[in-house]
Short mmCIF file of C-alpha atoms in Angstrom, two decimals:
data_model
loop_
_atom_site.label_atom_id
_atom_site.label_comp_id
_atom_site.label_asym_id
_atom_site.label_seq_id
_atom_site.Cartn_x
_atom_site.Cartn_y
_atom_site.Cartn_z
CA MET X 1073 162.64 -50.31 119.71
CA ASP X 1074 159.98 -52.89 119.27
CA ILE X 1075 160.65 -55.17 116.16
CA ASN X 1076 157.10 -54.47 114.76
CA GLU X 1077 157.36 -50.78 115.24
CA ALA X 1078 160.73 -50.82 113.47
CA LEU X 1079 159.33 -53.06 110.70
CA ILE X 1080 156.43 -50.63 110.08
CA LYS X 1081 158.81 -47.64 109.86
CA TYR X 1082 161.26 -49.57 107.54
CA CYS X 1083 158.54 -50.51 105.23
CA LEU X 1084 157.29 -46.92 105.13
CA ARG X 1085 160.73 -45.67 104.30
CA LEU X 1086 161.08 -48.16 101.41
CA GLY X 1087 157.54 -47.16 100.23
CA ASP X 1088 158.36 -43.39 100.52
CA ASP X 1089 161.46 -43.58 98.61
CA ALA X 1090 159.80 -45.53 95.75
CA MET X 1091 156.71 -43.27 95.70
CA ILE X 1092 158.48 -40.03 95.51
CA LEU X 1093 160.85 -41.16 92.91
CA GLY X 1094 157.93 -42.76 91.08
CA HIS X 1095 156.15 -39.46 91.16
CA ARG X 1096 159.09 -37.54 89.84
CA LEU X 1097 159.42 -39.86 87.00
CA SER X 1098 155.74 -39.69 86.33
CA GLU X 1099 156.14 -35.99 85.82
CA LEU X 1100 158.18 -36.90 82.72
CA CYS X 1101 155.20 -38.84 81.12
CA SER X 1102 154.70 -37.13 77.75
CA ASN X 1103 157.80 -35.02 78.39
CA GLY X 1104 160.51 -37.53 77.54
CA PRO X 1105 163.40 -36.71 75.18
CA TYR X 1106 161.98 -39.18 72.61
CA LEU X 1107 159.05 -41.66 72.51
CA GLU X 1108 160.93 -44.84 73.54
CA GLU X 1109 162.63 -43.11 76.45
CA ASP X 1110 159.32 -41.61 77.51
CA ILE X 1111 157.83 -45.05 77.83
CA ALA X 1112 160.90 -46.46 79.59
CA MET X 1113 160.78 -43.75 82.37
CA THR X 1114 156.96 -44.21 82.66
CA ASN X 1115 157.48 -47.99 82.93
CA ILE X 1116 160.08 -47.51 85.77
CA SER X 1117 157.63 -45.05 87.49
CA LEU X 1118 154.93 -47.80 87.43
CA ASP X 1119 157.39 -50.39 88.84
CA LEU X 1120 158.21 -47.99 91.67
CA PHE X 1121 154.58 -47.35 92.37
CA GLY X 1122 154.04 -51.18 92.51
CA GLN X 1123 156.78 -51.40 95.11
CA THR X 1124 155.31 -48.58 97.07
CA ARG X 1125 151.97 -50.37 97.14
CA MET X 1126 153.56 -53.51 98.52
CA MET X 1127 155.37 -51.74 101.26
CA TYR X 1128 152.56 -49.43 102.31
CA THR X 1129 150.10 -52.44 102.38
CA THR X 1130 152.61 -54.40 104.42
CA ALA X 1131 153.13 -51.55 106.83
CA GLY X 1132 149.36 -51.28 107.26
CA GLU X 1133 149.07 -54.99 108.02
CA ILE X 1134 151.66 -55.12 110.64
CA GLU X 1135 150.32 -51.98 112.25
CA GLY X 1136 146.86 -53.50 112.32
CA LYS X 1137 144.95 -50.30 112.76
CA GLY X 1138 143.21 -50.57 109.36
CA ARG X 1139 145.35 -47.99 107.57
CA THR X 1140 145.60 -48.71 103.84
CA GLU X 1141 148.19 -47.80 101.17
CA ASP X 1142 146.11 -44.77 100.31
CA ASP X 1143 146.18 -43.53 103.85
CA PHE X 1144 149.86 -43.58 103.72
CA ALA X 1145 150.16 -42.00 100.48
CA TYR X 1146 147.52 -39.30 100.79
CA LYS X 1147 146.95 -38.52 104.38
CA ARG X 1148 150.38 -37.96 105.79
CA LEU X 1149 152.03 -34.57 106.03
CA GLU X 1150 155.61 -33.63 104.80
CA PRO X 1151 157.39 -34.29 108.11
CA GLU X 1152 155.81 -37.79 108.26
CA PHE X 1153 157.39 -38.82 105.02
CA GLN X 1154 160.80 -40.47 105.53
CA ASN X 1155 162.26 -40.71 102.03
CA VAL X 1156 165.82 -39.78 101.30
CA LEU X 1157 166.40 -36.31 99.84
CA LEU X 1158 167.86 -37.92 96.73
CA VAL X 1159 164.45 -38.92 95.33
CA GLU X 1160 162.73 -35.63 95.70
CA GLN X 1161 165.40 -33.72 93.77
CA PRO X 1162 163.99 -32.24 90.55
CA ASN X 1163 164.21 -33.92 87.19
CA GLY X 1164 166.38 -31.19 85.72
CA HIS X 1165 167.66 -32.25 82.27
CA PHE X 1166 167.92 -35.86 81.22
CA GLY X 1167 171.50 -36.25 82.63
CA ASN X 1168 170.11 -35.16 86.17
CA THR X 1169 167.29 -37.54 85.94
CA MET X 1170 169.58 -40.49 84.99
CA ALA X 1171 172.27 -39.60 87.45
CA ARG X 1172 169.72 -39.65 90.31
CA GLN X 1173 168.23 -42.85 88.98
CA MET X 1174 171.64 -44.48 88.77
CA VAL X 1175 172.47 -43.66 92.41
CA PHE X 1176 169.09 -44.92 93.63
CA SER X 1177 168.87 -48.02 91.58
CA VAL X 1178 172.51 -49.14 92.18
CA PHE X 1179 171.70 -48.75 96.00
CA TYR X 1180 168.48 -50.77 95.76
CA TYR X 1181 169.97 -53.43 93.53
CA HIS X 1182 172.62 -54.24 96.35
CA LEU X 1183 170.00 -53.79 99.06
CA PHE X 1184 167.58 -56.15 97.59
CA THR X 1185 170.21 -58.63 96.66
CA GLU X 1186 170.77 -59.13 100.41
CA LEU X 1187 167.23 -58.42 101.51
CA LYS X 1188 165.75 -61.33 99.52
CA GLY X 1189 167.30 -63.52 102.03
CA SER X 1190 165.56 -61.89 104.99
CA SER X 1191 163.94 -63.87 107.69
CA ASN X 1192 160.79 -61.87 107.27
CA GLU X 1193 158.76 -63.47 104.45
CA LYS X 1194 157.13 -60.33 103.34
CA LEU X 1195 160.42 -58.34 102.96
CA ALA X 1196 162.02 -61.36 101.28
CA ALA X 1197 159.29 -61.71 98.79
CA PHE X 1198 159.29 -57.96 98.25
CA ALA X 1199 163.02 -57.85 97.64
CA ALA X 1200 162.95 -60.85 95.23
CA LYS X 1201 160.31 -59.28 93.12
CA SER X 1202 161.66 -55.78 93.17
CA LEU X 1203 165.27 -56.98 92.49
CA LYS X 1204 164.20 -58.03 88.98
CA GLU X 1205 162.68 -54.59 88.29
CA THR X 1206 165.66 -52.75 89.97
CA THR X 1207 168.20 -54.69 87.95
CA TYR X 1208 166.65 -53.32 84.86
CA HIS X 1209 166.31 -49.76 86.15
CA MET X 1210 169.93 -49.81 87.11
CA ARG X 1211 171.03 -51.14 83.77
CA HIS X 1212 168.92 -48.46 81.96
CA ALA X 1213 170.28 -45.59 83.96
CA CYS X 1214 173.92 -46.76 83.83
CA GLU X 1215 173.95 -47.33 80.19
CA TRP X 1216 172.71 -43.81 79.65
CA ILE X 1217 175.39 -42.33 82.01
CA VAL X 1218 177.97 -44.16 79.99
CA ARG X 1219 176.53 -42.78 76.76
CA LEU X 1220 176.27 -39.29 77.93
CA GLY X 1221 179.61 -39.22 79.60
CA ASP X 1222 181.25 -40.70 76.68
CA GLY X 1223 179.19 -38.91 74.10
CA THR X 1224 179.61 -35.28 72.90
CA GLU X 1225 181.52 -32.50 74.57
CA GLU X 1226 178.22 -31.01 75.71
CA SER X 1227 176.68 -34.32 77.06
CA HIS X 1228 179.93 -34.94 78.96
CA TRP X 1229 179.99 -31.72 80.90
CA LYS X 1230 176.18 -31.81 81.52
CA VAL X 1231 176.37 -35.28 83.05
CA GLN X 1232 179.53 -34.32 84.93
CA ASP X 1233 177.60 -31.43 86.44
CA ALA X 1234 174.59 -33.75 87.22
CA LEU X 1235 176.84 -36.16 88.97
CA ASN X 1236 178.55 -33.45 90.89
CA GLU X 1237 175.33 -32.25 92.13
CA ILE X 1238 173.61 -35.55 93.05
CA TRP X 1239 176.70 -37.19 94.59
CA SER X 1240 176.14 -35.44 97.99
CA TYR X 1241 172.82 -37.31 98.34
CA ARG X 1242 174.12 -40.78 98.27
CA HIS X 1243 175.35 -40.98 101.87
CA GLU X 1244 171.87 -40.72 103.17
CA LEU X 1245 170.97 -44.09 101.71
CA PHE X 1246 173.42 -45.66 104.11
CA GLU X 1247 172.26 -43.91 107.24
CA LYS X 1248 171.23 -46.03 110.17
CA ASP X 1249 169.12 -45.16 113.07
CA GLU X 1250 167.17 -47.12 115.77
CA VAL X 1251 164.83 -48.56 112.97
CA GLU X 1252 167.64 -50.17 110.94
CA GLU X 1253 169.69 -51.08 113.91
CA THR X 1254 166.79 -52.96 115.55
CA LEU X 1255 166.22 -54.88 112.31
CA ILE X 1256 169.81 -55.53 111.63
CA GLU X 1257 170.26 -56.85 115.22
CA ASN X 1258 167.36 -59.25 114.74
CA GLY X 1259 168.70 -60.48 111.39
CA ILE X 1260 165.77 -59.01 109.41
CA ILE X 1261 167.66 -56.58 107.17
CA PRO X 1262 171.27 -56.57 105.98
CA ASP X 1263 173.79 -54.01 107.39
CA SER X 1264 174.04 -51.49 104.52
CA ALA X 1265 177.70 -51.12 105.44
CA SER X 1266 178.35 -54.65 104.27
CA PHE X 1267 177.49 -53.73 100.64
CA LYS X 1268 178.89 -50.17 100.68
CA PRO X 1269 182.13 -51.32 98.78
CA ALA X 1270 180.10 -53.19 96.11
CA PHE X 1271 177.89 -50.11 95.80
CA ASP X 1272 180.94 -47.76 95.40
CA SER X 1273 182.63 -50.13 92.91
CA SER X 1274 179.45 -50.51 90.87
CA LEU X 1275 179.20 -46.69 90.54
CA GLN X 1276 183.02 -46.44 89.87
CA GLU X 1277 182.70 -49.07 87.03
CA VAL X 1278 180.04 -46.82 85.30
CA LEU X 1279 182.09 -43.63 85.76
CA ASP X 1280 185.08 -45.37 84.25
CA ARG X 1281 183.13 -46.35 81.23
CA ALA X 1282 181.52 -42.89 81.01
CA THR X 1283 185.09 -41.31 80.99
CA ILE X 1284 184.11 -39.36 84.20
CA VAL X 1285 187.53 -38.77 85.78
CA GLU X 1286 186.19 -37.46 89.12
CA VAL X 1287 183.03 -36.39 90.81
CA THR X 1288 183.20 -33.50 93.25
CA GLU X 1289 181.05 -33.21 96.18
CA GLY X 1290 181.11 -30.68 98.87
CA TRP X 1291 178.55 -31.69 101.62
CA LYS X 1292 176.57 -34.73 102.81
CA ALA X 1293 172.73 -34.57 102.52
CA THR X 1294 170.95 -35.74 105.56
CA GLY X 1295 167.56 -35.32 107.18
CA GLY X 1296 165.04 -37.21 105.06
CA ARG X 1297 164.85 -40.22 107.48
CA ARG X 1298 163.91 -37.82 110.17
CA GLY X 1299 161.26 -36.03 108.22
CA HIS X 1300 163.51 -33.02 107.44
CA HIS X 1301 163.09 -32.45 103.79
CA SER X 1302 164.30 -30.14 101.11
CA GLU X 1303 161.85 -27.60 99.81
CA HIS X 1304 160.92 -29.87 96.88
CA LEU X 1305 158.80 -32.38 98.83
CA GLY X 1306 156.63 -29.54 99.90
CA HIS X 1307 155.79 -28.84 96.22
CA ILE X 1308 155.31 -32.48 95.37
CA LEU X 1309 152.86 -33.46 98.13
CA PRO X 1310 150.14 -30.83 97.24
CA ILE X 1311 150.12 -31.95 93.51
CA PHE X 1312 150.26 -35.61 94.58
CA GLN X 1313 147.59 -35.33 97.36
CA SER X 1314 145.33 -32.58 95.79
CA ILE X 1315 142.41 -34.88 94.65
CA PRO X 1316 142.03 -36.87 97.86
CA ARG X 1317 142.38 -33.76 99.91
CA THR X 1318 139.87 -31.84 97.92
CA TYR X 1319 137.36 -34.76 97.77
CA PRO X 1320 138.10 -36.93 100.80
CA ASN X 1321 137.11 -40.58 100.64
CA SER X 1322 135.69 -40.25 97.29
CA LYS X 1323 135.61 -43.26 94.97
CA TRP X 1324 136.19 -43.47 91.28
CA MET A 403 158.89 -35.39 61.94
CA SER A 404 162.18 -34.96 60.18
CA ALA A 405 164.54 -37.90 60.04
CA ASP A 406 167.71 -36.18 61.15
CA ASN A 407 166.61 -35.50 64.76
CA GLN A 408 165.77 -39.17 65.38
CA PHE A 409 168.09 -41.94 66.59
CA PRO A 410 168.61 -44.72 63.96
CA GLN A 411 165.78 -47.24 63.54
CA TRP A 412 165.85 -50.89 64.57
CA GLU A 413 163.53 -53.69 63.70
CA VAL A 414 162.31 -55.80 66.58
CA PHE A 415 161.68 -59.58 66.48
CA ILE A 416 160.20 -61.26 69.40
CA GLN A 417 160.34 -65.12 70.24
CA SER A 418 157.22 -65.94 72.23
CA LYS A 419 158.52 -69.34 73.39
CA THR A 420 161.83 -71.22 73.17
CA GLY A 421 161.98 -73.10 69.90
CA LEU A 422 159.43 -71.03 68.19
CA PRO A 423 160.43 -68.75 65.31
CA PHE A 424 161.10 -64.98 65.97
CA LYS A 425 158.37 -62.84 64.63
CA HIS A 426 158.61 -59.17 63.42
CA VAL A 427 156.64 -56.99 65.82
CA GLY A 428 157.60 -53.46 64.97
CA ASN A 429 160.49 -51.05 65.25
CA VAL A 430 162.14 -48.73 67.81
CA HIS A 431 164.54 -45.81 67.70
CA ALA A 432 167.72 -46.04 69.68
CA PRO A 433 171.32 -44.65 69.72
CA ASP A 434 172.82 -48.19 69.68
CA SER A 435 172.10 -51.88 69.72
CA GLU A 436 172.15 -52.18 73.58
CA MET A 437 169.63 -49.34 74.10
CA ALA A 438 167.60 -50.74 71.06
CA LEU A 439 167.23 -53.99 73.00
CA GLN A 440 166.13 -52.12 76.13
CA ASN A 441 163.59 -49.99 74.22
CA ALA A 442 162.23 -52.99 72.57
CA ARG A 443 161.79 -54.71 75.84
CA ASP A 444 159.90 -51.68 77.24
CA LEU A 445 157.63 -51.35 74.10
CA TYR A 446 157.03 -54.90 73.11
CA THR A 447 157.37 -57.33 75.98
CA ARG A 448 155.30 -55.47 78.79
CA ARG A 449 152.63 -58.13 78.68
CA GLN A 450 154.78 -61.35 78.69
CA GLU A 451 154.82 -61.43 74.88
CA GLY A 452 158.24 -62.94 74.72
CA THR A 453 161.33 -64.76 76.08
CA SER A 454 163.90 -63.45 73.63
CA ILE A 455 164.36 -60.28 71.52
CA TRP A 456 166.34 -59.59 68.35
CA VAL A 457 166.99 -56.13 67.11
CA LEU A 458 168.46 -55.39 63.70
CA PRO A 459 169.35 -52.04 62.12
CA THR A 460 166.46 -51.22 59.69
CA ASN A 461 168.89 -50.09 57.04
CA GLU A 462 170.61 -53.44 57.00
CA ILE A 463 167.49 -55.29 55.72
CA VAL A 464 167.48 -56.14 52.07
CA ALA A 465 163.98 -56.13 50.77
CA SER A 466 162.50 -57.19 47.50
CA ASN A 467 161.18 -54.56 45.25
CA PRO A 468 157.38 -54.59 44.79
CA ASP A 469 158.04 -53.91 40.96
CA ASP A 470 159.83 -57.27 40.85
CA SER A 471 156.92 -59.09 42.26
CA ASP A 472 155.89 -60.54 38.76
CA ALA A 473 159.28 -62.04 38.25
CA PHE A 474 159.71 -63.11 41.84
CA PHE A 475 156.40 -64.68 42.64
CA ASP A 476 154.13 -65.33 39.75
CA PRO A 477 156.16 -68.21 38.18
CA ALA A 478 155.13 -70.30 41.32
CA GLU A 479 151.39 -69.86 40.27
CA ASP A 480 151.29 -72.71 37.70
CA LYS A 481 153.48 -75.12 39.65
CA ILE A 482 150.97 -76.72 41.96
CA TYR A 483 153.01 -79.94 42.10
CA ARG A 484 155.28 -77.90 44.49
CA ALA A 485 152.64 -78.22 47.16
CA ALA A 486 152.20 -81.43 49.09
CA THR A 487 148.44 -81.35 48.51
CA TYR A 488 149.04 -82.12 44.79
CA TYR A 489 149.93 -85.74 45.58
CA THR A 490 147.46 -88.42 46.23
CA MET A 491 148.20 -90.64 49.27
CA PRO A 492 149.16 -94.24 48.16
CA GLU A 493 146.70 -96.66 49.52
CA GLY A 494 147.95 -98.36 52.63
CA ALA A 495 150.42 -95.63 53.61
CA LYS A 496 149.85 -94.77 57.18
CA HIS A 497 151.18 -92.21 59.62
CA ILE A 498 152.30 -89.78 56.98
#
């Protein structure tokens, strides 16, 4: 695969992950469990949208066909989105939201830590900026998992259930196809296998503190990177894209 | 809003630059000190207001009683010699 083609796809994947999760968190705006947490989740959502914009803009620049961040966000159909299935899973209860956030943020924390040394300036700058945000997102989610797990009997079983449910989705973050392999071979992105042990031990450390003895999982989620999504993305996009699709190219 | 369904309250102090005093900026609710710090960061430092945060449990603050203000503060009223402006500068004193 051509390096530029791989770079465009890679940037879109990072952008898609951030945008869909950012959208999920934005659904909680005004619906948080208490005011401070409402603001925290909305803040994280805004950070993710900032990351999305950087990646979509970069993809458009490399592509050189004049496509903007809005074109990527609003004018693509479900199969064209290549986000991992993890990020489109519903918010559920607060434990579900935090379990999903923890897995996502811990992965991106380790990815960005490596990616900031990329030979590609754009990716390196993106990773350096995003790492600061992600470090906070990770800390926020992990601290909540600890408190829920080590909280009351009810919060413990609820977060245990949430972890059992989301655990199957973490494998997809480490999937590699032609896109990643091309970039790894050319020294542009790190091989995710290299930080898998660190990812695992970061999660284990949180589970230990949260007094979660074991997380059970029965299957491995896959498909998002090929555009095969769970039913949820099909519900997210019409909401997300409704205005630009109803009033194409309108300005406000 | 009833008090019993809220997390404990914490007072937030922000230091805008290293070396400057911490200023009280408001309060947050949080289950413990670590989360209080995070909430304070989210609520009060979004626009680069600070470089350091303190949070203290609101109920640990000891405040003077407004009813005591006569005894506490009025005696200072007629003791203007406690202010530097009371004193005239000796002639010839420079760089003070």
